[in-house]
GROMACS .gro file of C-alpha atoms in nm:
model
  406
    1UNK     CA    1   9.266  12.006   6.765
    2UNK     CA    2   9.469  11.894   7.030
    3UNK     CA    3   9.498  12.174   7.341
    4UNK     CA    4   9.799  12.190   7.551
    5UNK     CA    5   9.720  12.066   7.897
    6UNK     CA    6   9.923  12.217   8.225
    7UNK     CA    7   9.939  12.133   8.580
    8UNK     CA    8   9.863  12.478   8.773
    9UNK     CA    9   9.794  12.306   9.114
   10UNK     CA   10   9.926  12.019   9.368
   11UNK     CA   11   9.844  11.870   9.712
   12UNK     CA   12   9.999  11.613   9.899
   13UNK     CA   13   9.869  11.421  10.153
   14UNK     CA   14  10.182  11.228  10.194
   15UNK     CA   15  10.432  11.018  10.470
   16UNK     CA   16  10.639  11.340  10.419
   17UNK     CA   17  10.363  11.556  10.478
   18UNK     CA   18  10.095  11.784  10.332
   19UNK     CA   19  10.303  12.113  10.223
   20UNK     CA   20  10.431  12.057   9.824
   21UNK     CA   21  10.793  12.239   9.882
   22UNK     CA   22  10.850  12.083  10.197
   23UNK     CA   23  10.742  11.724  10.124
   24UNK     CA   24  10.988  11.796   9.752
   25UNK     CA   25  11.302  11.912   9.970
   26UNK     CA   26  11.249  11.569  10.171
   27UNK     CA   27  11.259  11.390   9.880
   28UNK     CA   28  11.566  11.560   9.728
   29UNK     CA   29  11.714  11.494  10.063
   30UNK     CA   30  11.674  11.131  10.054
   31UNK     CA   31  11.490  11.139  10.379
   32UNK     CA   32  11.234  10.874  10.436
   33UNK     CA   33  10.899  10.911  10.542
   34UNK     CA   34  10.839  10.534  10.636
   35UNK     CA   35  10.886  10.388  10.979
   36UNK     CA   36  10.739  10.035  11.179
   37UNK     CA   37  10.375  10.006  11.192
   38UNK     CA   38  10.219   9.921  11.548
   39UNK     CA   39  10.199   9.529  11.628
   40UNK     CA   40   9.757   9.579  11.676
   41UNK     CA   41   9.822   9.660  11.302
   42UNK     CA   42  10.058   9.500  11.196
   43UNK     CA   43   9.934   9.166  11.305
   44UNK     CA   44  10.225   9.149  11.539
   45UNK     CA   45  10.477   9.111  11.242
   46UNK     CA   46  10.755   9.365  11.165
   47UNK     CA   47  10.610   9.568  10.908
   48UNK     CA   48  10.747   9.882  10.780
   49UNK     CA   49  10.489  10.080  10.536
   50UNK     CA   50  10.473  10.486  10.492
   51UNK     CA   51  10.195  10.608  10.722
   52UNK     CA   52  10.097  10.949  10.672
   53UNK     CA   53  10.049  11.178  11.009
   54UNK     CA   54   9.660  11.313  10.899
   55UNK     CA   55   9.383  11.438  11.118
   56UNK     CA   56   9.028  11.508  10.911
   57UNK     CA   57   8.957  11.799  11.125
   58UNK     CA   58   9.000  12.140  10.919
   59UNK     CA   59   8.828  11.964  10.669
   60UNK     CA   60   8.527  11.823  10.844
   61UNK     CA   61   8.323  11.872  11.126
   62UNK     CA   62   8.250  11.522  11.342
   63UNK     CA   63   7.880  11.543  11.191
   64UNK     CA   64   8.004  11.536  10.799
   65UNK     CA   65   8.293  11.261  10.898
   66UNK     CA   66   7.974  11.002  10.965
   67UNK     CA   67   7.997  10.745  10.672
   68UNK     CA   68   8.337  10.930  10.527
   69UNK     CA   69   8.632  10.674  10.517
   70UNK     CA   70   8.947  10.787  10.545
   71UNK     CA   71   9.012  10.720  10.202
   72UNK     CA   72   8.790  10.957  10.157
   73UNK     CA   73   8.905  11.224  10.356
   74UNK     CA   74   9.210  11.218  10.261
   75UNK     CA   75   9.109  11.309   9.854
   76UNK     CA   76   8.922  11.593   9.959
   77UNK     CA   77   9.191  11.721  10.172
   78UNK     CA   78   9.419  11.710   9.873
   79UNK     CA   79   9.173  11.814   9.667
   80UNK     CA   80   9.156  12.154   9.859
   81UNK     CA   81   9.501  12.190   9.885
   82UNK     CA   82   9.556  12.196   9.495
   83UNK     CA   83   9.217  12.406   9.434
   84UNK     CA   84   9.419  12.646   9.684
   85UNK     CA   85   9.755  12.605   9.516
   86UNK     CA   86   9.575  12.657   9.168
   87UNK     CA   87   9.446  12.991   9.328
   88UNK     CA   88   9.106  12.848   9.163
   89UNK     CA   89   8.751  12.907   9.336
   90UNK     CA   90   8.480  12.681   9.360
   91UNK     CA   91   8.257  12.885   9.130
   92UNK     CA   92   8.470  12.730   8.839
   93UNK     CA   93   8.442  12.432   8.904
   94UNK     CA   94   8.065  12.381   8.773
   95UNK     CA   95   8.191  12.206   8.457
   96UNK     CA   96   8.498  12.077   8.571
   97UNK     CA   97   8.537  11.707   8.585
   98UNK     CA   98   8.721  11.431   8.921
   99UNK     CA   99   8.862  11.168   8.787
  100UNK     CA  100   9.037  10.996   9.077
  101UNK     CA  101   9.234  10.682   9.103
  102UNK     CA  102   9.180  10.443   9.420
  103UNK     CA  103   9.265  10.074   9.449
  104UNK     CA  104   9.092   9.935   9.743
  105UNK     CA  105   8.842  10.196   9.852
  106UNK     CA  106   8.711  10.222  10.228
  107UNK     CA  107   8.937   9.972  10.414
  108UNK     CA  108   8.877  10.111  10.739
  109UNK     CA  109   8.497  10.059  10.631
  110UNK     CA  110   8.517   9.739  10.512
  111UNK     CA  111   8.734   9.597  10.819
  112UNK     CA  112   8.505   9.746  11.069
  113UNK     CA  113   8.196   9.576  10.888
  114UNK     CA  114   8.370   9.257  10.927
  115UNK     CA  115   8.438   9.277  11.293
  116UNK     CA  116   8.091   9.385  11.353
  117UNK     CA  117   7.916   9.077  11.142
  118UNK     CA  118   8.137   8.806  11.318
  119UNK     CA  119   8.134   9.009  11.692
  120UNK     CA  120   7.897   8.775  11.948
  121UNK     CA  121   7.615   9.045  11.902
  122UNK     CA  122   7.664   9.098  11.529
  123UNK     CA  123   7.571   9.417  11.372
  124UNK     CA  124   7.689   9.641  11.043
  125UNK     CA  125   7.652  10.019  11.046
  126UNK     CA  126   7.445  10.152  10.770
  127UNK     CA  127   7.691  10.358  10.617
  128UNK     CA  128   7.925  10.064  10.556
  129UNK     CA  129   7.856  10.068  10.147
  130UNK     CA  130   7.870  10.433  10.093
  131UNK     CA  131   8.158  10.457  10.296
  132UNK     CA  132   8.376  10.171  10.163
  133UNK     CA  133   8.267  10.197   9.764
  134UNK     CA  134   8.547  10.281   9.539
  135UNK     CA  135   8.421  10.585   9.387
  136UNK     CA  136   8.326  10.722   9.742
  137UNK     CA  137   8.651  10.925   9.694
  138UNK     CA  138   8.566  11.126   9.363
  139UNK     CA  139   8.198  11.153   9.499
  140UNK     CA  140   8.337  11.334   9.812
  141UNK     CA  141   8.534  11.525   9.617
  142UNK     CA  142   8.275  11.651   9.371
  143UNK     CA  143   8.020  11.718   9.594
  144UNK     CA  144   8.242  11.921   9.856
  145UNK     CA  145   8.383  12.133   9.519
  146UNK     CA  146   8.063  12.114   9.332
  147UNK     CA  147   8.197  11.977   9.029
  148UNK     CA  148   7.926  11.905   8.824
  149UNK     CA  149   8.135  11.762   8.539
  150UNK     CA  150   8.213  11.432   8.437
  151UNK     CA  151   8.341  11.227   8.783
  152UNK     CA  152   8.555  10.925   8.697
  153UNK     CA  153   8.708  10.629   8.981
  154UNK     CA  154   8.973  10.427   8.794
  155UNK     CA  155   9.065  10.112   9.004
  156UNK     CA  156   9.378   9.894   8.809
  157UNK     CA  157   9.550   9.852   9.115
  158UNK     CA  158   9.920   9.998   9.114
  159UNK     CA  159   9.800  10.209   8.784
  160UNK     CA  160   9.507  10.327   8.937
  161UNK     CA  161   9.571  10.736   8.968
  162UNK     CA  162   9.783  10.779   8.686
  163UNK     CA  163   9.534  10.616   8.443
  164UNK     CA  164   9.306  10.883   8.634
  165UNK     CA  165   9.526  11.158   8.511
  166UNK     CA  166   9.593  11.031   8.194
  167UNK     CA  167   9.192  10.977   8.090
  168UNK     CA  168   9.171  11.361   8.269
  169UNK     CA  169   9.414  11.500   8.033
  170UNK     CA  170   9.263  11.348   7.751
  171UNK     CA  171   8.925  11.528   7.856
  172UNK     CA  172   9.124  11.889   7.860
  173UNK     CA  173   9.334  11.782   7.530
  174UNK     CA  174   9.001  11.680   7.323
  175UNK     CA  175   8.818  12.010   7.420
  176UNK     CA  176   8.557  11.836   7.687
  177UNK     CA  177   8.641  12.055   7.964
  178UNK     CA  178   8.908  12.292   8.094
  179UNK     CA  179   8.911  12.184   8.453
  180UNK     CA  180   8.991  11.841   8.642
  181UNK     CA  181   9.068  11.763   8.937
  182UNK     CA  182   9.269  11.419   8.861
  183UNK     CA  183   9.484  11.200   9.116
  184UNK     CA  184   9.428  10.892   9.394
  185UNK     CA  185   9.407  10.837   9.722
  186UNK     CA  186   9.419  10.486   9.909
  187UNK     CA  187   9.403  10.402  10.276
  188UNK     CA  188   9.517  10.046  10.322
  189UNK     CA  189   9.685   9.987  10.643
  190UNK     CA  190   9.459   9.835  10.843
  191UNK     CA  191   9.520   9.459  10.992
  192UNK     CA  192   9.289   9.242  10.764
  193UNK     CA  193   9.456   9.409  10.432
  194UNK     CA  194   9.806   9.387  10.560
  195UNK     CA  195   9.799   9.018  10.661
  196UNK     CA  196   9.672   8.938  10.340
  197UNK     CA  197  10.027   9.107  10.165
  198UNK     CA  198  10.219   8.923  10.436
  199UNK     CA  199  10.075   8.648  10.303
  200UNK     CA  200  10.166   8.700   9.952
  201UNK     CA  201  10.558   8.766  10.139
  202UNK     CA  202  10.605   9.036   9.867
  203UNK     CA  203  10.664   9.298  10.161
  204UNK     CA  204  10.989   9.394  10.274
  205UNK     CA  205  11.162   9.248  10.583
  206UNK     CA  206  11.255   9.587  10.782
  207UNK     CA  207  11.626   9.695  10.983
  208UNK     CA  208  11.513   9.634  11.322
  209UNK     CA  209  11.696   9.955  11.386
  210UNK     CA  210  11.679  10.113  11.069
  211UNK     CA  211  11.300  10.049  10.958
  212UNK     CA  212  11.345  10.394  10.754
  213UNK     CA  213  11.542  10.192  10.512
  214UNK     CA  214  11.334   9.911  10.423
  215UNK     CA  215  11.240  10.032  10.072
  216UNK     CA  216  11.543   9.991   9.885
  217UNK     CA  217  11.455   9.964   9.481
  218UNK     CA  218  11.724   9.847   9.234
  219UNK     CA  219  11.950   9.737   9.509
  220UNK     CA  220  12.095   9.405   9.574
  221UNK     CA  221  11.977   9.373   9.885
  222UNK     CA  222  11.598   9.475   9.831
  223UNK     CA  223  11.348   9.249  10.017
  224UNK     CA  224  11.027   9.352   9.899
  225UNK     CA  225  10.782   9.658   9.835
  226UNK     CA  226  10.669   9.915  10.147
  227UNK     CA  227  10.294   9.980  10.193
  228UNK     CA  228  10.197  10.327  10.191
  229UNK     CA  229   9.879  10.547  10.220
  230UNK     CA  230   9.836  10.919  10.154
  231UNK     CA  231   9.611  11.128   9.860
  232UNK     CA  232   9.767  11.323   9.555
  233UNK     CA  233   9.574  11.556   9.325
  234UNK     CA  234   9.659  11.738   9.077
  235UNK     CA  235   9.506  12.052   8.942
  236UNK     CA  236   9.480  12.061   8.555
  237UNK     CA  237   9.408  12.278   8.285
  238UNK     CA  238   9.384  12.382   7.951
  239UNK     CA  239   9.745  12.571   7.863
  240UNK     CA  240   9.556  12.920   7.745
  241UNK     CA  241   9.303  12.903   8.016
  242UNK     CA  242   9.539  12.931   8.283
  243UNK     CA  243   9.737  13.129   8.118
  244UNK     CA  244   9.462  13.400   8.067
  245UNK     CA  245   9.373  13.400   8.440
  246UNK     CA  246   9.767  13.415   8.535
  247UNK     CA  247   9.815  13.104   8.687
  248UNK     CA  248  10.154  12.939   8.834
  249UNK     CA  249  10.193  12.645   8.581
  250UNK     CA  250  10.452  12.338   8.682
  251UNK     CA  251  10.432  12.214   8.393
  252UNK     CA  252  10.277  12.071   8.078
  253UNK     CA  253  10.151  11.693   8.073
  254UNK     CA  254  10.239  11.628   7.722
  255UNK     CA  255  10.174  11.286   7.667
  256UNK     CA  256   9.992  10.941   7.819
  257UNK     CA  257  10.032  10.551   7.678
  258UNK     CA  258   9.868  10.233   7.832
  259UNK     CA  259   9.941   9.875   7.752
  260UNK     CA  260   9.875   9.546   7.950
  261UNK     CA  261  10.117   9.265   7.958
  262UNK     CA  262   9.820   9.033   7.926
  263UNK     CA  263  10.047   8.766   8.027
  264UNK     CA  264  10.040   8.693   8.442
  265UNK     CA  265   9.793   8.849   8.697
  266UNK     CA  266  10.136   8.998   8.912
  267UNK     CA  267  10.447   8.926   8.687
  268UNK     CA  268  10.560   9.211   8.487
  269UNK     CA  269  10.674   9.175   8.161
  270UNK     CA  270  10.891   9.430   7.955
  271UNK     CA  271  10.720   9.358   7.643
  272UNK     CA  272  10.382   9.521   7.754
  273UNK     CA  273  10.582   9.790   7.956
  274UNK     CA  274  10.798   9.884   7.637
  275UNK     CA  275  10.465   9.925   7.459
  276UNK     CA  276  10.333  10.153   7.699
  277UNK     CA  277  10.643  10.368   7.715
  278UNK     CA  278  10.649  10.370   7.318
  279UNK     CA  279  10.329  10.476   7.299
  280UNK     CA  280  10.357  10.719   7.562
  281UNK     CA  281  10.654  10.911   7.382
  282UNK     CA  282  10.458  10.862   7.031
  283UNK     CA  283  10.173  11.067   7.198
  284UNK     CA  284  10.363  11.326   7.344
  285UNK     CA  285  10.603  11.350   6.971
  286UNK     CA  286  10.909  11.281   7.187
  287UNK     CA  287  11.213  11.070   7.077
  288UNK     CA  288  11.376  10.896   7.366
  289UNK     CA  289  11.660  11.124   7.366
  290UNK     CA  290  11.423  11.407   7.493
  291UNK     CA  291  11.342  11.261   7.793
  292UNK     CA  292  11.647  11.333   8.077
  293UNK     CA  293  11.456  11.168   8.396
  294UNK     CA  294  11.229  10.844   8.456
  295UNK     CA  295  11.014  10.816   8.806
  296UNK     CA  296  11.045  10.436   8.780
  297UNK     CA  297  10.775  10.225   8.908
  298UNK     CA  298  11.064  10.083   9.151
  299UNK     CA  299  10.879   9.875   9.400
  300UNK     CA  300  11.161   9.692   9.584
  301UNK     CA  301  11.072   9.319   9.405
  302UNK     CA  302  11.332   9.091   9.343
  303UNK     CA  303  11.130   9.004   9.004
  304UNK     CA  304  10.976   9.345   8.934
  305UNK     CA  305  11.312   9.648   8.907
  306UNK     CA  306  11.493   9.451   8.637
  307UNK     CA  307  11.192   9.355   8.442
  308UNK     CA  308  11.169   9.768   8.442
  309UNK     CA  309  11.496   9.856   8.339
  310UNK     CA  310  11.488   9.593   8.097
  311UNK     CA  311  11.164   9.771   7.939
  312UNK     CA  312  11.365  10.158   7.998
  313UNK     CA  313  11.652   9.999   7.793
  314UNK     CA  314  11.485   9.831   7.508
  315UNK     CA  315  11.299  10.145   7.403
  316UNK     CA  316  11.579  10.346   7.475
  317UNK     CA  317  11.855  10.202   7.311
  318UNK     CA  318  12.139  10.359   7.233
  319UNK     CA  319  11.990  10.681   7.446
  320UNK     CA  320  11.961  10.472   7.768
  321UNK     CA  321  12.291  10.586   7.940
  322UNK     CA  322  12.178  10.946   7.940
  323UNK     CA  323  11.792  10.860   8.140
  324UNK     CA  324  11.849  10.935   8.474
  325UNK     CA  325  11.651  10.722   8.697
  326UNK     CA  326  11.525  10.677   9.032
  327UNK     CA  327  11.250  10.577   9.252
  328UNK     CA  328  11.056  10.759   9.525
  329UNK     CA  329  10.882  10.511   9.651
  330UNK     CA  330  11.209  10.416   9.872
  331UNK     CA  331  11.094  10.716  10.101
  332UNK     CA  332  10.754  10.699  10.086
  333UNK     CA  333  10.631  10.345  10.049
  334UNK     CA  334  10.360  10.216   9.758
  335UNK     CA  335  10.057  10.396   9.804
  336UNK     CA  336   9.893  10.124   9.510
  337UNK     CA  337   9.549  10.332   9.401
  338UNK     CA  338   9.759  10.638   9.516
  339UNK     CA  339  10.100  10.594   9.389
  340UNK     CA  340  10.085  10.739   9.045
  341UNK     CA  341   9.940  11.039   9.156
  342UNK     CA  342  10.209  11.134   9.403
  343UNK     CA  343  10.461  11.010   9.169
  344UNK     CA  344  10.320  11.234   8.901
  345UNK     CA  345  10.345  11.494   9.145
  346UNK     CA  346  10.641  11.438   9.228
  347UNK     CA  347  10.787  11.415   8.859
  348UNK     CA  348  10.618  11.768   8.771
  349UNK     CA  349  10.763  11.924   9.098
  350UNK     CA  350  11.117  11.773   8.897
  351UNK     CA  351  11.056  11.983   8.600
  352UNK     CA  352  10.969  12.268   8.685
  353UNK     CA  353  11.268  12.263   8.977
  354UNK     CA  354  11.512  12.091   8.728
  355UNK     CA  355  11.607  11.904   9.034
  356UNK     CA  356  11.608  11.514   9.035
  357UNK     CA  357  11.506  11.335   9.356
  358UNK     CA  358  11.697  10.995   9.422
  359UNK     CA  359  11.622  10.645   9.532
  360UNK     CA  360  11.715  10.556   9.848
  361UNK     CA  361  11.890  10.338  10.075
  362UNK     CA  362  12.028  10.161   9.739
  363UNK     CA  363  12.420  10.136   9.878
  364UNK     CA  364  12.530   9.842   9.607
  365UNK     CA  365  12.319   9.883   9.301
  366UNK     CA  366  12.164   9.533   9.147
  367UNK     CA  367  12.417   9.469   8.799
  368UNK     CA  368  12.053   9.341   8.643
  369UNK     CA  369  11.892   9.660   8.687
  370UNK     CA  370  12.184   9.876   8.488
  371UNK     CA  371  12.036  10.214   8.437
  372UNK     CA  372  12.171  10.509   8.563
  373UNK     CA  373  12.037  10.540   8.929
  374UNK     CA  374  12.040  10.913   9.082
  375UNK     CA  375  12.104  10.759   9.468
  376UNK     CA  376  12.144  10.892   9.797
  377UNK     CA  377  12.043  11.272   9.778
  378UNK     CA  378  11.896  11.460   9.450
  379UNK     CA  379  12.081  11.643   9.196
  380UNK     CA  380  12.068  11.978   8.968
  381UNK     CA  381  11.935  11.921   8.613
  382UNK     CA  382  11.934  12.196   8.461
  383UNK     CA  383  11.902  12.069   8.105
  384UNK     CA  384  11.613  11.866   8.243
  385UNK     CA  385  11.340  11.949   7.982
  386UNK     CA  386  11.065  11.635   7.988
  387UNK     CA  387  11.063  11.355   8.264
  388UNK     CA  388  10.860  11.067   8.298
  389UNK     CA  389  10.625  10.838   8.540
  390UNK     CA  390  10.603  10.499   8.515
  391UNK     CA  391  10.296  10.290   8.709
  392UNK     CA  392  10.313   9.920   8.591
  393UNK     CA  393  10.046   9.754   8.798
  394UNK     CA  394   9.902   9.392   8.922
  395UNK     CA  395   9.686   9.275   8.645
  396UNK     CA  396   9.926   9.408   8.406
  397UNK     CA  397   9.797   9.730   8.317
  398UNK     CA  398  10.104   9.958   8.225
  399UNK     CA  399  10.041  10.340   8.261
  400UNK     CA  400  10.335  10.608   8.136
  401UNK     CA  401  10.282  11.023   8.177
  402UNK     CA  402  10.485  11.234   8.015
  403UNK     CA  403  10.554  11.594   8.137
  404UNK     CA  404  10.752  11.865   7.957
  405UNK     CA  405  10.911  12.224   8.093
  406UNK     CA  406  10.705  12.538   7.989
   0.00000   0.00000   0.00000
């Protein structure tokens, strides 16, 4: 038996802020939480990425942050603010399971370990592994909540957190639990990590004047993706549980597909991206025609949009002038581990609003990536009745969630 699975809880720790309804009017706004990072971070290059305004402090006392990276902080902090939302106390949580999505774990950790070995007077503080480990984020999150189910860390890079909310579905669908806590969090934008993506020169080149706009997805004049950090969790639970407690429910997550290109280790391929949206519809008994709004993936590559809307249009077809598209990440950067989650957010927030937010800054649409684009500001959809998030990630792992209106 398969059980209906709903989201009854969100938190943001987002560039547009923590509070759900204010960080969704942003978006539907088409304002842009991204702006120039500092040159002692940055490496003294201009470098636009979406930093997210976030002090640990009502969620930990200096004591308790020793060995906690921000990473780290940030998932429980988003973790408490969808327990809250959810209107759930801890004392149900006992067999509840994390399963959280993070791509490069304790950054901050790992940089500061560095600095210390090669300083004249090396030395490494103690905490450095528990503090940078990839799973550190779920760990915190279990241990502040007492979850004492099953507690998952999924790291496929851009895939990360919705492959954590996908495999946390799954464990409410097949009857395992009726509690997780599912999303990502990743805290990336320190100097060592940041130089590296310079080096790859996949990062945008921002407006000296307009660094707000240097995420522009599907347009012709894109330059490259937009770091970003920030947590997103999701509360999520079986349909009649909630229901029988009286819970606010978003939404349902109705279906989950996976693919890999298997082809290159960064080049996307819409063969592997069509199989994961196939699948993804197949699992959730949709037809394409069902499905009114796509969260693209929508970095900002030159190579990557098209290769998307390629993918949107094959399994489409005929239906593909009807999916409204767009892409959030032009206002609040790619949060890699994290992006899925708040994009998943984001795309339940959509449906139960029947509101659509836009991409961005795209003023002359790319003719190779020919879908239609919601730009500028968001629009009604009142028909809106199942939507979509795409995460198509580095290493080729493709990740699709599918969520329907109650």
């Amino acid at each position: 038996m398969k059980h209906a699975v709903v989201v009854t809880g969100i938190g943001l720790i987002s560039p547009l802020g923590n509070q759900t309804g204010a960080v969704f009017e942003s978006l539907m706004q088409g304002q842009s939480g991204i702006r120039l990072l500092p040159g002692e971070q940055s490496n003294g290059v201009a470098t636009a990425a979406g930093v997210v305004d976030f002090a640990p402090d009502p969620w930990f006392s200096r004591l308790q942050l020793s060995g906690v990276d921000r990473v780290s902080q940030m998932a429980v902090a988003a973790a408490d603010l969808a327990l809250k939302d959810a209107g759930l106390a801890q004392d149900a949580l006992a067999d509840a399971g994390v399963y959280v999505g993070c791509g490069m774990g304790g950054a901050s950790a790992i940089e500061a370990s560095y600095a210390g070995h090669f300083s004249a007077k090396p030395r490494v503080s103690p905490l450095s592994v528990v503090a940078s480990m990839t799973n550190a984020p779920a760990a915190h999150v279990a241990m502040r909540f007492g979850v004492g189910g099953r507690v998952m860390t999924y790291s496929i890079a851009c895939a990360s957190s919705s492959v954590a909310i996908g495999e946390g579905y799954r464990s409410i669908a097949s009857g395992e639990t009726d509690i997780a806590i599912a999303g990502g969090s990743e805290a990336l934008l320190v100097p060592c990590v940041i130089r590296a993506w310079q080096s790859m020169q996949t990062l945008a080149v921002p407006d000296a004047v307009y660094p707000e706009t240097a995420c522009r997805p599907f347009s012709t004049d894109r330059s490259g993706l937009v770091l970003g950090e920030g947590a997103a969790m999701l509360i999520m639970e079986r349909e009649d549980h909630a229901r029988a407690r009286g819970a606010n429910i978003y939404a349902r997550i109705s279906g989950f597909g996976m693919s890999c290109d298997a082809v290159h280790i960064t080049r996307p391929e819409p063969d592997g991206q069509a199989r994961a949206l196939r699948a993804a519809l197949r699992h959730a008994d949709l037809t394409p025609a069902d499905v009114g709004y796509c969260n693209a993936h929508g970095t900002a590559t030159i190579v990557g949009d098209p290769v998307e809307c390629v993918a949107l249009r094959e399994v489409w077809g005929t239906d593909a002038d009807n999916l409204l598209v767009s892409s959030t990440k032009s206002m609040h950067g790619h949060l890699l581990g994290a992006a899925g989650a708040l994009e998943a957010a984001v795309t339940a927030l959509a449906v139960h609003h029947k509101q659509i937010p836009p991409t961005a800054h795209c003023v002359s649409p790319d003719p190779a990536c020919n879908m239609p684009l919601v730009k500028d500001t968001g629009i009604a959809a009142s028909n809106l009745k199942a939507a979509i998030s795409n995460s198509f990630a580095f290493g080729g792992t493709n990740a699709v969630l599918v969520f329907t209106a109650v």
